[in-house]
Short mmCIF file of C-alpha atoms and ligand atoms in Angstrom, two decimals:
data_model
loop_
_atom_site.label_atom_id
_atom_site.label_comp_id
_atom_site.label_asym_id
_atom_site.label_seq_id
_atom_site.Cartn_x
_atom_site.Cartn_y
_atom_site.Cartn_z
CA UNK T 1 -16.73 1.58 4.54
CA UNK T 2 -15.63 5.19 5.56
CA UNK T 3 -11.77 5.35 4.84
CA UNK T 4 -9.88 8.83 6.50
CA UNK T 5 -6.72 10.09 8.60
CA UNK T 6 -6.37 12.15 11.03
CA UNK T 7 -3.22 13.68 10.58
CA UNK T 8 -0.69 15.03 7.89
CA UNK T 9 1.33 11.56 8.14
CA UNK T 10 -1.38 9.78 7.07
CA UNK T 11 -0.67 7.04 9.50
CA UNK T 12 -2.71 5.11 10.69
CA UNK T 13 -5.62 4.80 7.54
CA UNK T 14 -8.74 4.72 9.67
CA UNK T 15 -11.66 2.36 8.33
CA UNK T 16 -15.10 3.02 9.94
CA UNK T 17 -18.67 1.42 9.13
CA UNK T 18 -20.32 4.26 6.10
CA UNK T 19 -23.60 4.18 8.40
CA UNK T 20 -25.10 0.70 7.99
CA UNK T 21 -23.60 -2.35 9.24
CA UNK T 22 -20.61 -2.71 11.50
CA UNK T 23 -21.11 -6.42 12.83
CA UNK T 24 -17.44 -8.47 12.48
CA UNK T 25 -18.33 -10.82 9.53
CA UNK T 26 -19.92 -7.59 7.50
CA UNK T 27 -16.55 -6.15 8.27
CA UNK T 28 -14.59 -9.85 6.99
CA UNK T 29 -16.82 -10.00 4.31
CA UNK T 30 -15.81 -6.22 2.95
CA UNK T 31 -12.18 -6.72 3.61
CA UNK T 32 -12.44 -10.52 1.53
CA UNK T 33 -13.97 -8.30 -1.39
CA UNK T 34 -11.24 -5.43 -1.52
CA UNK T 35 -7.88 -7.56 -0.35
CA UNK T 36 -5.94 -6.20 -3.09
CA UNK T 37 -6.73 -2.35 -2.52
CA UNK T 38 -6.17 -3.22 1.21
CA UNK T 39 -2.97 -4.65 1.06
CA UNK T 40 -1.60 -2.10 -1.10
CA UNK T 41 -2.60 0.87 1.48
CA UNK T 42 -0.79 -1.40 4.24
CA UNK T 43 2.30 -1.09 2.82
CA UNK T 44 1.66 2.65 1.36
CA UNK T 45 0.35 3.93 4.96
CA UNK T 46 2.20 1.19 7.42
CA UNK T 47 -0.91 0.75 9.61
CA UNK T 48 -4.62 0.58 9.14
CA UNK T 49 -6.94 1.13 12.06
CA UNK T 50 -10.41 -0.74 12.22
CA UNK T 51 -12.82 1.44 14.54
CA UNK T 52 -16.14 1.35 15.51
CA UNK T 53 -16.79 -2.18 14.76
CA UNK T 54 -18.49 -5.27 16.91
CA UNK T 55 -15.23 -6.86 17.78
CA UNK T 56 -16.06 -7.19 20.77
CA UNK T 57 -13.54 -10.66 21.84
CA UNK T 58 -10.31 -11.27 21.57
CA UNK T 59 -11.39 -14.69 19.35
CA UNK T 60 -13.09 -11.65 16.66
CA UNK T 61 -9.88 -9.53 17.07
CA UNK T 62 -7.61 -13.06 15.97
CA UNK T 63 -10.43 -13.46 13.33
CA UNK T 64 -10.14 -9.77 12.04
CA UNK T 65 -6.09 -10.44 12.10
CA UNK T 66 -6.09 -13.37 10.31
CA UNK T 67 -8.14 -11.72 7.42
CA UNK T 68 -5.32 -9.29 6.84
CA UNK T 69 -2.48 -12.11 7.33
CA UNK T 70 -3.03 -15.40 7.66
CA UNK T 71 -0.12 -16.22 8.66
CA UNK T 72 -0.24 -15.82 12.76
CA UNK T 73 2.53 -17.09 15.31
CA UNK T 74 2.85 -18.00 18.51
CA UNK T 75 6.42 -17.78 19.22
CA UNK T 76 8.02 -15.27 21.31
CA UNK T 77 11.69 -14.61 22.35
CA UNK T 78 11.49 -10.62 23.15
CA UNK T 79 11.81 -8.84 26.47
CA UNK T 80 8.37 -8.01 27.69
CA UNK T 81 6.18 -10.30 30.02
CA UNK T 82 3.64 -11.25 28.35
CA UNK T 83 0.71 -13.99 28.26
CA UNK T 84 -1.70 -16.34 26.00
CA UNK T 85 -5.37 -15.03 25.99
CA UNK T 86 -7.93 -17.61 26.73
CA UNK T 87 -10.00 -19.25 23.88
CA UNK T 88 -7.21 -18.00 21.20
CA UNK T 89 -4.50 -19.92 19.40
CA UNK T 90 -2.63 -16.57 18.90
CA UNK T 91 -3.89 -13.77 20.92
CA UNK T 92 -1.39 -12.22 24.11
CA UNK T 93 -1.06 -9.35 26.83
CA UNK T 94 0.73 -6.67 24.86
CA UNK T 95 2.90 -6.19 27.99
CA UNK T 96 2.13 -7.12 31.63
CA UNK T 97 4.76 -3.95 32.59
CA UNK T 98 3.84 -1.89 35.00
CA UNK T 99 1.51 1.32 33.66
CA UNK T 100 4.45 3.98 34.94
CA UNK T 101 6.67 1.70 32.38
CA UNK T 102 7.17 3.54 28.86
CA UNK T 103 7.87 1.64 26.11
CA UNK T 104 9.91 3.43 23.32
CA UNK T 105 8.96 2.82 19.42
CA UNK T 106 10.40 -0.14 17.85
CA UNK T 107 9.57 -2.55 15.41
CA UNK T 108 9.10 -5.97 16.65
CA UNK T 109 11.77 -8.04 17.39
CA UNK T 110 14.06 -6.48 15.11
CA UNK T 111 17.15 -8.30 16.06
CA UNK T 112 15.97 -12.28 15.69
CA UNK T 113 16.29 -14.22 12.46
CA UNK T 114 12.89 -13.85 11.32
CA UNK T 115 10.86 -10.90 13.05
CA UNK T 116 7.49 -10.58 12.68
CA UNK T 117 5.83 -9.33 9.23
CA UNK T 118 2.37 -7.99 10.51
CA UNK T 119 1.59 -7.07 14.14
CA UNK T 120 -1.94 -6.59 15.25
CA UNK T 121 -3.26 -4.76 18.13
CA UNK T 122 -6.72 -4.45 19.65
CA UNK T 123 -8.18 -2.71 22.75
CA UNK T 124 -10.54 -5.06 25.21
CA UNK T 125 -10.74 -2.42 27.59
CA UNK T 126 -9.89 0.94 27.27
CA UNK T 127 -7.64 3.01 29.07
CA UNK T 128 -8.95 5.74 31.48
CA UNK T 129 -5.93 8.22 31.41
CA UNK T 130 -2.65 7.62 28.78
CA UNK T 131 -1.89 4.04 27.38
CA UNK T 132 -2.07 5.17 23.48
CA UNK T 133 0.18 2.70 21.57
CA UNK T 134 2.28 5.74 19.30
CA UNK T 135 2.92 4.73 15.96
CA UNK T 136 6.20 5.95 14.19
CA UNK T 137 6.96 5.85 10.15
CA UNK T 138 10.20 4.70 10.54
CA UNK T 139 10.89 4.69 7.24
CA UNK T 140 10.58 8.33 7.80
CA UNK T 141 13.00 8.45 10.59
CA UNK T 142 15.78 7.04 8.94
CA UNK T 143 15.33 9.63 6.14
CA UNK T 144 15.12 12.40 8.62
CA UNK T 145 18.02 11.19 10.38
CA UNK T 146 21.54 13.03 10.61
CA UNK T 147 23.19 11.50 7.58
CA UNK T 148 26.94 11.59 9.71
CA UNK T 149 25.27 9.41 12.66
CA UNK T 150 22.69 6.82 9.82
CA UNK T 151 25.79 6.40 7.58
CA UNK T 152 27.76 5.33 11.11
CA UNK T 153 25.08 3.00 11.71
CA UNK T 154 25.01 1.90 8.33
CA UNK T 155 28.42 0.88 7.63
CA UNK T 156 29.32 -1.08 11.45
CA UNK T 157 25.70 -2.59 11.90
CA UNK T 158 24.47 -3.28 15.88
CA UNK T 159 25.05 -5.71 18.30
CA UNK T 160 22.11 -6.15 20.19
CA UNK T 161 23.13 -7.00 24.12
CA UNK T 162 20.57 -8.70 26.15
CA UNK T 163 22.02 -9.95 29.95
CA UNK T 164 19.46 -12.29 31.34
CA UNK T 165 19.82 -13.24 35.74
CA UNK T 166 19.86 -16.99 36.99
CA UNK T 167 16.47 -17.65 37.69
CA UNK T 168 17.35 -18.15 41.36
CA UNK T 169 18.84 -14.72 42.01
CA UNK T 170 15.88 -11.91 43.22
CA UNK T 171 16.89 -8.43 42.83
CA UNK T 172 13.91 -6.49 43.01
CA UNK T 173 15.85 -2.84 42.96
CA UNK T 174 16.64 -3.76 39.00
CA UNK T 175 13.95 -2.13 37.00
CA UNK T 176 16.31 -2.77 34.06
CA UNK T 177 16.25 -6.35 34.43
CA UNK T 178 12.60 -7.21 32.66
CA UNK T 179 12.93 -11.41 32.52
CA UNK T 180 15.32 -14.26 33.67
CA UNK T 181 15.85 -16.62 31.21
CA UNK T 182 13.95 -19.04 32.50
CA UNK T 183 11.39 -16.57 31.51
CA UNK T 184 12.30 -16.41 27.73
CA UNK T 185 13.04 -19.85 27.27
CA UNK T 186 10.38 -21.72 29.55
CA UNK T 187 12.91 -23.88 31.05
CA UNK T 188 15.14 -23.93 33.47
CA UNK T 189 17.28 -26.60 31.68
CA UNK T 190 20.46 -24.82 30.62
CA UNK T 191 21.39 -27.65 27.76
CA UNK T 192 17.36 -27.15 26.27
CA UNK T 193 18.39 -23.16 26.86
CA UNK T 194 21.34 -24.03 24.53
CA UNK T 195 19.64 -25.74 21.43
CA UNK T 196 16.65 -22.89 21.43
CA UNK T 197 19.66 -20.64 21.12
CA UNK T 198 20.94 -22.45 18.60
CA UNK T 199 17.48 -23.27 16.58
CA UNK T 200 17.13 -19.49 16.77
CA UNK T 201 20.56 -18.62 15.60
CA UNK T 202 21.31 -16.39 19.02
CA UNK T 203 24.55 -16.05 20.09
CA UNK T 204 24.52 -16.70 23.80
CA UNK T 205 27.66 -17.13 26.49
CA UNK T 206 26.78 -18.18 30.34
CA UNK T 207 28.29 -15.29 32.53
CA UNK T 208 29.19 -15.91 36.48
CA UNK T 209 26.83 -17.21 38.57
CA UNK T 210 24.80 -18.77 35.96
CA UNK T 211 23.24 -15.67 34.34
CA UNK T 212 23.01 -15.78 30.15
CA UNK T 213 24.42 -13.33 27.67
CA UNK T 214 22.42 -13.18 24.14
CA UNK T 215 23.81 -10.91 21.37
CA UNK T 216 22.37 -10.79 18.05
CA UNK T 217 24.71 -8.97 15.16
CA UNK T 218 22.48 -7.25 12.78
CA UNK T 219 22.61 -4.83 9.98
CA UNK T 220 20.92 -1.25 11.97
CA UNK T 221 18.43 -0.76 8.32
CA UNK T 222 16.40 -3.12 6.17
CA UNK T 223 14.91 -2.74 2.51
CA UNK T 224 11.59 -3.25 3.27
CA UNK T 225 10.62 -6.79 1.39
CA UNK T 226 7.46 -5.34 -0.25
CA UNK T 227 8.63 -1.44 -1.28
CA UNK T 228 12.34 -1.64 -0.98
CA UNK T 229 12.43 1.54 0.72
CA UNK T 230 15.15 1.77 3.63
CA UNK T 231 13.81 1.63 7.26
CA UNK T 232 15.22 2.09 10.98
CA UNK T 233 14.86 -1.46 12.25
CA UNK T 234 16.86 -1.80 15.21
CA UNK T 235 16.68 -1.53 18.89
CA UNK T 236 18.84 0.76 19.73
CA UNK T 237 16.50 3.44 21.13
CA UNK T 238 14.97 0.94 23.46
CA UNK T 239 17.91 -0.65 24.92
CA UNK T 240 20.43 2.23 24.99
CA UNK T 241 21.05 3.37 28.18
CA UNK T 242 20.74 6.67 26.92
CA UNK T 243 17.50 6.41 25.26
CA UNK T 244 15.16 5.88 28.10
CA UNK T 245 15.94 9.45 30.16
CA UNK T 246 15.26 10.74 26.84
CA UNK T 247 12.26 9.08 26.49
CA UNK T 248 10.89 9.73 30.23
CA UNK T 249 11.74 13.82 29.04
CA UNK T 250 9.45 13.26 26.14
CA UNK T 251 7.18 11.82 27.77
CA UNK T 252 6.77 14.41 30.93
CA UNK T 253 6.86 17.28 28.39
CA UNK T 254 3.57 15.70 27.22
CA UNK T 255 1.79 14.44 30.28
CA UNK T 256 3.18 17.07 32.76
CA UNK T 257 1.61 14.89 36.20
CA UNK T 258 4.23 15.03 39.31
CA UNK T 259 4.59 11.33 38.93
CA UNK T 260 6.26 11.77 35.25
CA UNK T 261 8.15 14.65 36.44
CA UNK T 262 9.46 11.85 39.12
CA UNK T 263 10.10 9.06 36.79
CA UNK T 264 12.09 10.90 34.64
CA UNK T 265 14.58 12.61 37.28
CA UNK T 266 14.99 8.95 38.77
CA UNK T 267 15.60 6.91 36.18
CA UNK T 268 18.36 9.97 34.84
CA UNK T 269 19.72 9.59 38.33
CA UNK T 270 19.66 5.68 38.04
CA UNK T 271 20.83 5.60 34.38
CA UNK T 272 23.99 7.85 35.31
CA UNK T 273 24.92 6.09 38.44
CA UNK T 274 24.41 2.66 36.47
CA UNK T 275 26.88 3.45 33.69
CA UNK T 276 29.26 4.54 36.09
CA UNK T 277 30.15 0.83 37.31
CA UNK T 278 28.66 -1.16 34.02
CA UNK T 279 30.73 -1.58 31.36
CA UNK T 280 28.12 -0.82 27.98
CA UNK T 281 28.15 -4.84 27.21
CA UNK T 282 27.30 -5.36 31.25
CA UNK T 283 23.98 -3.38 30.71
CA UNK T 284 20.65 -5.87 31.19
CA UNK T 285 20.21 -4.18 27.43
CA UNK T 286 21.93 -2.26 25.28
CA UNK T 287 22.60 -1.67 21.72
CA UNK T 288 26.53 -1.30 20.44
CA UNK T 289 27.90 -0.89 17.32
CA UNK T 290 28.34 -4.00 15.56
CA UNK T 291 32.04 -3.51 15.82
CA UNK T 292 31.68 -3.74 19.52
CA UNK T 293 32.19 0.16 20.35
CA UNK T 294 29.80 1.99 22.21
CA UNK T 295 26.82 4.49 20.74
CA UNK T 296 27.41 7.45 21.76
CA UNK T 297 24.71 9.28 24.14
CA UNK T 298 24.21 12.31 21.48
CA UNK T 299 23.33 10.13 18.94
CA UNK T 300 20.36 8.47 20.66
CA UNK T 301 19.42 11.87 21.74
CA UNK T 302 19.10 12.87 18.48
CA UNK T 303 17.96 9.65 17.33
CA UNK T 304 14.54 9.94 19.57
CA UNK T 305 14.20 13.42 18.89
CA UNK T 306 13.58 12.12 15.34
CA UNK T 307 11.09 9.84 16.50
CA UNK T 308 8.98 11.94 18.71
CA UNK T 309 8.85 14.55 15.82
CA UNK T 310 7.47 11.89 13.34
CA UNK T 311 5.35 9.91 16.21
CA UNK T 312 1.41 9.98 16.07
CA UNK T 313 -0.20 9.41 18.83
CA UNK T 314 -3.87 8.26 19.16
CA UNK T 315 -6.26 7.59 22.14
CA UNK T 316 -7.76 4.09 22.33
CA UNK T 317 -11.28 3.51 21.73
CA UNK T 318 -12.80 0.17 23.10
CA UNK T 319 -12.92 -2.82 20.41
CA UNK T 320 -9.98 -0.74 18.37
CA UNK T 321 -7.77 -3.01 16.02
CA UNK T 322 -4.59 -1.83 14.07
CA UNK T 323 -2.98 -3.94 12.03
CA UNK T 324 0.78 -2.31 11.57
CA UNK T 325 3.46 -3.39 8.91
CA UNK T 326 6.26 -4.21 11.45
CA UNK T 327 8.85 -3.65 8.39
CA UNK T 328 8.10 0.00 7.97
CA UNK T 329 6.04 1.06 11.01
CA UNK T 330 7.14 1.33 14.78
CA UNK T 331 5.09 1.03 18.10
CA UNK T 332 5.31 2.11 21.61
CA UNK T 333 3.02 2.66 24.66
CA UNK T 334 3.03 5.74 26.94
CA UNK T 335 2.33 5.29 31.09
CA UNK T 336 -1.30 5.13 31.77
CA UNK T 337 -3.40 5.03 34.79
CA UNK T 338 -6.15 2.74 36.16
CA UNK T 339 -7.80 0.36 34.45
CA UNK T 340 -6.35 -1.11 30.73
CA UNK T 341 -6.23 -4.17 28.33
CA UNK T 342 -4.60 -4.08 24.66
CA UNK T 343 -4.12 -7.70 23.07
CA UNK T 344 -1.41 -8.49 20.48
CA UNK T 345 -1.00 -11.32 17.66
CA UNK T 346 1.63 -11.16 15.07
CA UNK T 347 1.96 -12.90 11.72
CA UNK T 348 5.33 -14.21 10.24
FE1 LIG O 1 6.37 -4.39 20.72
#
């Protein structure tokens, strides 16, 4: 097999049939035979990208998965919609958001008990204008990070703030409200609400009218398990308020279309008007210090200007997998038009 990059970051490592054969089990069969040297470029690059293979279903994109980590999951408790694939014990809709809806890096799930270890992503059908799924060392990041705002982080830990409606009460003017709980539990039974919380060691408190606080306390860095190297592994750039005007500015300064140029002035108008009457632990999201205070807007400014200078970003090809180390290695998606279908499994 042909093994390259395509930039200086060397992220993702790119694996391509060397001219003969690219059928699936030719491809299972090569990565059986050099496991060791695979796994050790996983952890050294944080993503490997199989292209130009038959994987042509989402069954052969679970079966590529599983040869890198056997150890799939089905369980999900994070914020985007999201459903099972058909003829798959594993396989889901990376996000059913709309395609105007950007999605800043993060690792997965950083703030539950026992995030992911491997998440896998593979392109059914491709998109026709934007949809590449940025990846982000974020090992990186935290080393390029003002020491002053990391060493902030480092010593009061996040709170991760999550404020889920009763799933009786419509407000379709929200765009910050993604789920009800109903949504992210699969009941609407508040005492079976309760003992998932519980299971899952989220701290949850029902607000007024039935709707349902979940904070999770974490420390804002890991040592990753494998290389003990320090890594960004929180959420704050996705759920601070500040974060997604940011984002939206990013974003527009690479897709320049009168629609991103509108996105982004709203959702700064919205943003601003919103933290005017919302107390920071009120937000439908947010990430606070884990000492309750609030992050300040600079420091999430700076924070994704970090990101976006260490972020590579890659079009989609059809019947694409990468296979990222969710301990070292962020994702994201940027808006897209038209037509487009990326799957996701994820080991633990
Ligand atoms: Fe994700």
């Amino acid at each position: 097999m042909k093994q390259s990059f395509v930039n200086a970051q060397q992220l993702p490592l790119i694996i391509e049939p060397n001219g003969s054969g690219n059928s699936k089990q030719e491809l299972l069969q090569w990565m059986q035979s050099n496991k060791a040297e695979l796994e050790k470029k996983f952890f050294q690059h944080g993503a490997i990208l199989f292209r130009g293979f038959d994987i042509d279903t989402p069954k052969a994109f679970e079966d590529v998965s599983m040869q890198v980590d056997n150890r799939l999951r089905n369980d999900y408790y994070g914020t985007s919609p999201r459903n099972i694939v058909k003829d798959t014990n594993f396989v889901y809709t990376a996000s059913e958001l709309p395609g105007y809806y950007p999605i800043p890096q993060h690792c997965e799930m950083t703030y539950v008990k026992h995030p992911p270890i491997s998440i896998f992503f593979y392109c059914h059908v491709e998109p026709s204008y934007g949809g590449e799924s940025p990846l982000c060392n974020f090992r990186k990041v935290y080393a390029d990070m003002n020491p002053k705002i990391r060493d902030e982080f480092d010593k009061k830990g996040v709170l991760t703030v999550r404020n889920y409606s009763n799933p009786a009460i419509n407000n379709p003017f929200n765009l910050f409200q993604l789920k009800k709980w109903n949504e992210i539990f699969h009941t609407n039974d508040k005492a079976e609400v309760e003992k998932q919380c519980r299971e899952q060691e989220i701290d949850f408190k029902w607000m007024k009218d039935d709707n349902l606080r979940l904070t999770h306390l974490t420390p804002a860095t890991i040592k990753h398990p494998v290389t003990g190297e320090t890594v960004w592994f929180n959420h704050s750039q996705v759920f601070h308020p500040a974060s997604a005007p940011v984002e939206y500015k990013f974003i527009h300064a690479r897709q320049q279309r009168t629609k991103t140029f509108f996105w982004k002035t709203l959702i700064a108008a919205m943003v601003k008007i919103k933290s005017l009457h919302t107390k920071p632990i009120d937000q439908s999201m947010n990430v606070l210090f884990g000492d309750n205070t609030p992050v300040p807007d600079s420091y999430m400014q700076h924070i994704e200007e970090v990101i976006w200078k260490n972020m590579v970003i890659l079009p989609w090809k059809k019947n694409d997998v990468i296979a990222v180390d969710n301990f070292s290695t962020s994702h994201g998606r940027l808006p897209y038009e038209g037509e487009r279908e990326i799957l996701v499994c994820w080991s633990a």
